[in-house]
PDB file of C-alpha atoms in Angstrom:
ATOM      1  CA  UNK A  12       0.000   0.000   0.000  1.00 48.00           C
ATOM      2  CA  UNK A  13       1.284   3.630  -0.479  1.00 46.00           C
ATOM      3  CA  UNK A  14      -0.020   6.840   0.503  1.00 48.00           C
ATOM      4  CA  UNK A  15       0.621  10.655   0.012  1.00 48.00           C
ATOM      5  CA  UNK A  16       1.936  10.169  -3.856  1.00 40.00           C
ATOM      6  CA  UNK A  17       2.131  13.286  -5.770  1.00 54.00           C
ATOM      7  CA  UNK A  18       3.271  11.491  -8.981  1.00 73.00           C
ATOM      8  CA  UNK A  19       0.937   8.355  -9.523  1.00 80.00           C
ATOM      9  CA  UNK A  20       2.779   5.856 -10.854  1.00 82.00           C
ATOM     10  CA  UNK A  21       3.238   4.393 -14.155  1.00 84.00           C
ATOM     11  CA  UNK A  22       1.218   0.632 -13.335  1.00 85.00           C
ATOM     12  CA  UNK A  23      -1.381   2.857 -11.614  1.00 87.00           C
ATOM     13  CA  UNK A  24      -1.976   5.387 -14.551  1.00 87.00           C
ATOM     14  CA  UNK A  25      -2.672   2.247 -16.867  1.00 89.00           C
ATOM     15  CA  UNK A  26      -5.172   0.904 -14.506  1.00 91.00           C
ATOM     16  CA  UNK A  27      -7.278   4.571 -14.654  1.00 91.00           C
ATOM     17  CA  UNK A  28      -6.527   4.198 -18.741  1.00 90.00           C
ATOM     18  CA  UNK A  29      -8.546   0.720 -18.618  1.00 90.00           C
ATOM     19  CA  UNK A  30     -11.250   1.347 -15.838  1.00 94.00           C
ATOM     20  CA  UNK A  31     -14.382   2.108 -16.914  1.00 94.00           C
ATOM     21  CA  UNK A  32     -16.501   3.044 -13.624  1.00 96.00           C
ATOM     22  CA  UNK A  33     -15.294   4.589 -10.371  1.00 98.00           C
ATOM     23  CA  UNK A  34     -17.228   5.833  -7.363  1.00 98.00           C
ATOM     24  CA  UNK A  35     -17.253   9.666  -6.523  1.00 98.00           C
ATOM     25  CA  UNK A  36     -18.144  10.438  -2.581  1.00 98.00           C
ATOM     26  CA  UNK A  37     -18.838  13.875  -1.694  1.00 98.00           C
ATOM     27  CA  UNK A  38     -20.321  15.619   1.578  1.00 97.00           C
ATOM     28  CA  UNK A  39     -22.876  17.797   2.196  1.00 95.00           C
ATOM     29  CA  UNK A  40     -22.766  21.211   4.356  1.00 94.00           C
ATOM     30  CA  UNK A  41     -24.114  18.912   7.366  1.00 94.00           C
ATOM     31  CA  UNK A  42     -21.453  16.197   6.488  1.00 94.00           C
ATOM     32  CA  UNK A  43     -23.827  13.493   5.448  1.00 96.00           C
ATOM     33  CA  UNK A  44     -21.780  11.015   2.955  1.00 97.00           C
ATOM     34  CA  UNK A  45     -23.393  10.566  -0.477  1.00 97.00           C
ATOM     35  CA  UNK A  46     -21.721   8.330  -3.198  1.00 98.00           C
ATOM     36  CA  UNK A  47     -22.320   7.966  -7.209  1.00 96.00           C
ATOM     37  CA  UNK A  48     -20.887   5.900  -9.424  1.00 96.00           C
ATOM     38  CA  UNK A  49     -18.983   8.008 -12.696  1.00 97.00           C
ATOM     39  CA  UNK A  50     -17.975   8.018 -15.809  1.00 96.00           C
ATOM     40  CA  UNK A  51     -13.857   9.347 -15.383  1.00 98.00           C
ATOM     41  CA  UNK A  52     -10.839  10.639 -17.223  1.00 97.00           C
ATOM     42  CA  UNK A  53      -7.384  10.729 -15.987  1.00 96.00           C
ATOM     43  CA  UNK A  54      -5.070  13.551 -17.290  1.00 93.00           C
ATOM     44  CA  UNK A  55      -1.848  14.623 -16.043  1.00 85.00           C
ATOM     45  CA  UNK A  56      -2.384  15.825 -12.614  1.00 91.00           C
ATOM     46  CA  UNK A  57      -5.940  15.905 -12.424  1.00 95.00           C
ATOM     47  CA  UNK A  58      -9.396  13.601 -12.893  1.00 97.00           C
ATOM     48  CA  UNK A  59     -12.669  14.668 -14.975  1.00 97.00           C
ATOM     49  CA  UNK A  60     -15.986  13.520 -14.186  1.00 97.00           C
ATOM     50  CA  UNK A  61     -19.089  15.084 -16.423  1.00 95.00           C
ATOM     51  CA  UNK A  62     -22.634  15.571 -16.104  1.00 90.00           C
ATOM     52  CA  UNK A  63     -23.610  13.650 -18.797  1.00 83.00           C
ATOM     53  CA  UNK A  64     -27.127  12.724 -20.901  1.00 72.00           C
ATOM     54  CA  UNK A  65     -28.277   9.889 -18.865  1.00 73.00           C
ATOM     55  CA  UNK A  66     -31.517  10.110 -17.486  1.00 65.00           C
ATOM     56  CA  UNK A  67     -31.420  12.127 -13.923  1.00 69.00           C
ATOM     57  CA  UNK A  68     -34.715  12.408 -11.555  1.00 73.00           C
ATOM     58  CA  UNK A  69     -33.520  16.481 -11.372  1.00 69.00           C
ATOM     59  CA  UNK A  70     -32.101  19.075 -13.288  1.00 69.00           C
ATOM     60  CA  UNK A  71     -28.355  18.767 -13.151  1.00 68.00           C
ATOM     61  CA  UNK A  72     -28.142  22.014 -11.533  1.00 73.00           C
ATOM     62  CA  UNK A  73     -29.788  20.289  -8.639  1.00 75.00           C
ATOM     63  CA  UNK A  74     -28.114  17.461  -8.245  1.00 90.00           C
ATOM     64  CA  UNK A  75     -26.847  15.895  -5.045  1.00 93.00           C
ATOM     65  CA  UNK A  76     -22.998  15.778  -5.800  1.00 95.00           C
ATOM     66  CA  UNK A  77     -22.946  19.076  -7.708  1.00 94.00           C
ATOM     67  CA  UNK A  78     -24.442  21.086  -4.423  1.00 95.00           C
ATOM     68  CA  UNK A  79     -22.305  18.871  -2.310  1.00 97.00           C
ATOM     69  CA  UNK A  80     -18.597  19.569  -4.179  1.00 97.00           C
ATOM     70  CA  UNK A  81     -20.385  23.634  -4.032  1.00 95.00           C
ATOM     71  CA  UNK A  82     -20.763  23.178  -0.078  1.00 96.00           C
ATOM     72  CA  UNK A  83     -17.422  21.282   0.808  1.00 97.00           C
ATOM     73  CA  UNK A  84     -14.814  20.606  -1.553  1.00 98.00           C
ATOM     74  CA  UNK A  85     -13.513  17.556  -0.788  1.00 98.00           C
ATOM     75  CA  UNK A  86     -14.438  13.990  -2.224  1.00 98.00           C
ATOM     76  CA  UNK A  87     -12.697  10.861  -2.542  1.00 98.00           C
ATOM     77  CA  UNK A  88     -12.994   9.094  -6.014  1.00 98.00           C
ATOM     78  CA  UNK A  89     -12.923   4.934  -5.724  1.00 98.00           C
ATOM     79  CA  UNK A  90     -11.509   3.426  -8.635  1.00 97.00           C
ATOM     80  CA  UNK A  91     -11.433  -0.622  -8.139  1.00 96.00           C
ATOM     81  CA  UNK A  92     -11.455  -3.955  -9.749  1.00 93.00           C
ATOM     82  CA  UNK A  93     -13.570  -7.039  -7.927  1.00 92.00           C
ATOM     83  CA  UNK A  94     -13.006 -10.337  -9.451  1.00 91.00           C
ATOM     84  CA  UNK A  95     -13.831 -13.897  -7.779  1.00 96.00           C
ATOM     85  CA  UNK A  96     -10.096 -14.901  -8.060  1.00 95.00           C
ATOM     86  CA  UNK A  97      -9.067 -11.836  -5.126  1.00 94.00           C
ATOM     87  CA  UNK A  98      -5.808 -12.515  -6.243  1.00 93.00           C
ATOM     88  CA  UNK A  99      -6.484 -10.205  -8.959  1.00 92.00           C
ATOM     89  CA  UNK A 100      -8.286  -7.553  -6.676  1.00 94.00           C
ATOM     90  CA  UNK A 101      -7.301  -3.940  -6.595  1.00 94.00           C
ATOM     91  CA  UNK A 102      -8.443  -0.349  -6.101  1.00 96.00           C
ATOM     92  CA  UNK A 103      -7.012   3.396  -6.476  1.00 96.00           C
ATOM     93  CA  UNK A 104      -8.195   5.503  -3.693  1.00 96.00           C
ATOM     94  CA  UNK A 105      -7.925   9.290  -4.743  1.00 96.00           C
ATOM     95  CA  UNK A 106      -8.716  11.917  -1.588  1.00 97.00           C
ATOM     96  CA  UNK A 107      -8.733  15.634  -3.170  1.00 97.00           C
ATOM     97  CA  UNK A 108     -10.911  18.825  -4.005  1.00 98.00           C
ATOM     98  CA  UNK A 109     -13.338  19.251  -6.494  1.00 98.00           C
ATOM     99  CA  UNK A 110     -14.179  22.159  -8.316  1.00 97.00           C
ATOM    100  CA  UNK A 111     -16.960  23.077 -11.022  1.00 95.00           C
ATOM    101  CA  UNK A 112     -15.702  23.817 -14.610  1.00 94.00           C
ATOM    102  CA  UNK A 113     -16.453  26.848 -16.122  1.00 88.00           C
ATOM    103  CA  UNK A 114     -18.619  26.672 -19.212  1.00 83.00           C
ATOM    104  CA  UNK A 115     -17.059  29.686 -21.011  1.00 78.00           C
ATOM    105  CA  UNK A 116     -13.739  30.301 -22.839  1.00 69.00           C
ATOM    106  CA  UNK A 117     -11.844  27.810 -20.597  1.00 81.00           C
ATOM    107  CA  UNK A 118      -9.420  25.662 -22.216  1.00 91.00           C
ATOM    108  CA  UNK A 119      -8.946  23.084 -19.693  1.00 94.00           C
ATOM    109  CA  UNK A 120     -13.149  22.213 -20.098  1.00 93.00           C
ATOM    110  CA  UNK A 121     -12.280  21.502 -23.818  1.00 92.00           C
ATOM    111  CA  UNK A 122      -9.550  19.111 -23.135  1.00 94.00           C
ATOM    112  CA  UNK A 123     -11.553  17.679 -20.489  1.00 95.00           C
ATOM    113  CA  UNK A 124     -14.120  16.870 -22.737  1.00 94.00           C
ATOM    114  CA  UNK A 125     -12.172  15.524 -25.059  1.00 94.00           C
ATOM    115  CA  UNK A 126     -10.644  13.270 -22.797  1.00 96.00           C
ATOM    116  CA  UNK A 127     -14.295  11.971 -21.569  1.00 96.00           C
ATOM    117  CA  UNK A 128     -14.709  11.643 -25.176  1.00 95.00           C
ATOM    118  CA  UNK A 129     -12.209   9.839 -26.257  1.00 95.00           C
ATOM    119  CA  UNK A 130     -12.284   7.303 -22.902  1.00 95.00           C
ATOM    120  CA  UNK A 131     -16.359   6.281 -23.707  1.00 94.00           C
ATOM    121  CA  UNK A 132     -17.600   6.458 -26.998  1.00 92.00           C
ATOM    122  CA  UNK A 133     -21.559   6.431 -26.112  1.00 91.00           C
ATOM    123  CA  UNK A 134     -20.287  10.397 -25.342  1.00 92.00           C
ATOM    124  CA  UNK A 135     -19.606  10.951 -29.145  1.00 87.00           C
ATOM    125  CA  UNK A 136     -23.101  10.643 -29.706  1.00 75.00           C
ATOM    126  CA  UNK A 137     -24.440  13.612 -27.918  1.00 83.00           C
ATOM    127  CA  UNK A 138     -24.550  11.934 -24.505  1.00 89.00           C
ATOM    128  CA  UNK A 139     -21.665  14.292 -23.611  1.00 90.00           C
ATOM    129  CA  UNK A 140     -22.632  18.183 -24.480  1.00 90.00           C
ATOM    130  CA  UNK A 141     -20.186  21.130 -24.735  1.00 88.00           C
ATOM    131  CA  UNK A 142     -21.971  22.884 -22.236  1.00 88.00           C
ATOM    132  CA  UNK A 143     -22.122  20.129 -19.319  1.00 90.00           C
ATOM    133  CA  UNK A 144     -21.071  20.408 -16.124  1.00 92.00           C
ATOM    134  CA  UNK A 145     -17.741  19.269 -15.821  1.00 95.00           C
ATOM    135  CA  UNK A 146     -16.127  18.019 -12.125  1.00 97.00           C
ATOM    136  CA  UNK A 147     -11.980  18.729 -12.008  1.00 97.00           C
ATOM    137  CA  UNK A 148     -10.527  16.289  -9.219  1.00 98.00           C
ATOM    138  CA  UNK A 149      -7.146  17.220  -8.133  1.00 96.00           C
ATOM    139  CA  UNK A 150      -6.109  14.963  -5.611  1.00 95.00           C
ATOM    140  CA  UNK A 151      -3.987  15.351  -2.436  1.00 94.00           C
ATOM    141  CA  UNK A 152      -3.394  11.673  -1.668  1.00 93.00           C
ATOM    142  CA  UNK A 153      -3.583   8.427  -3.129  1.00 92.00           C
ATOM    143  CA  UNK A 154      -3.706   5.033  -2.147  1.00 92.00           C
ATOM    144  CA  UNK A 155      -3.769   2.073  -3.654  1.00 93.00           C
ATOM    145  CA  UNK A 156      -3.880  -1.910  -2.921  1.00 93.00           C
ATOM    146  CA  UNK A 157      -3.892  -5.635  -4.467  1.00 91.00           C
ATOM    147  CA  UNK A 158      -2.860  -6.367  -7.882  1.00 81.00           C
ATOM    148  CA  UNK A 159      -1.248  -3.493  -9.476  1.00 74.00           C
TER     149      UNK A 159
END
């Protein structure tokens, strides 16, 4: 296990390339936990998560998450891999801040896109708008465990 890595290794950034779901836990003003699974990108320093297309109960505006990350900053991202052999378990860990994207004239929301993009292709086809709310991760620690 490691902890406090600034630099995430080279075996770790290939399992973020190949994951396709993680779990994004945020807190609200109260501290009350609540946990979504996400669609993620990994690039350079940071992680994207979007507000995509899929059908939500409430405007995005209003969802839980979005409010939370507005009310206290700081989420922890669960990236993992179960499998019935748990020789082959692992999971990445990120603790960090979050941060809403801008929607205008900011480069880094383009290249997050992109990213998101590129990762799932069901975001080609309008599941994945220019002008959706975009989550920036930047993490502060990482941990990881199992078969890396």
């Amino acid at each position: 296990m490691s902890r406090k890595r600034h630099k995430i290794p080279r075996a770790i950034r290939a399992k973020l390339e190949d994951a396709r779901v993680a779990r994004l836990a945020t807190l609200d003003a109260r501290v009350r936990p609540h946990i979504v699974p996400v669609c993620f990108a990994y690039y350079g320093k940071v992680f994207y998560t979007a507000i995509d297309q899929k059908p939500k109960r409430v405007a995005p505006e209003r969802l839980t998450r979005l409010r939370n990350i507005l009310a206290v900053p700081q989420v922890a991202l669960l990236i993992d891999q179960y499998d019935e052999d748990w020789t082959h378990l692992w999971y990445i860990l990120i603790r960090g801040k979050a941060k809403l994207l801008p929607i205008r004239g900011h480069k880094e929301r383009a290249r997050a896109l992109l990213k998101l993009r590129a990762k799932y292709p069901q975001y080609t086809a309008r599941m994945l708008p220019n002008d959706a709310p975009i989550i920036r991760i930047t993490p502060d620690r990482t941990t990881f465990w199992g078969k890396i």
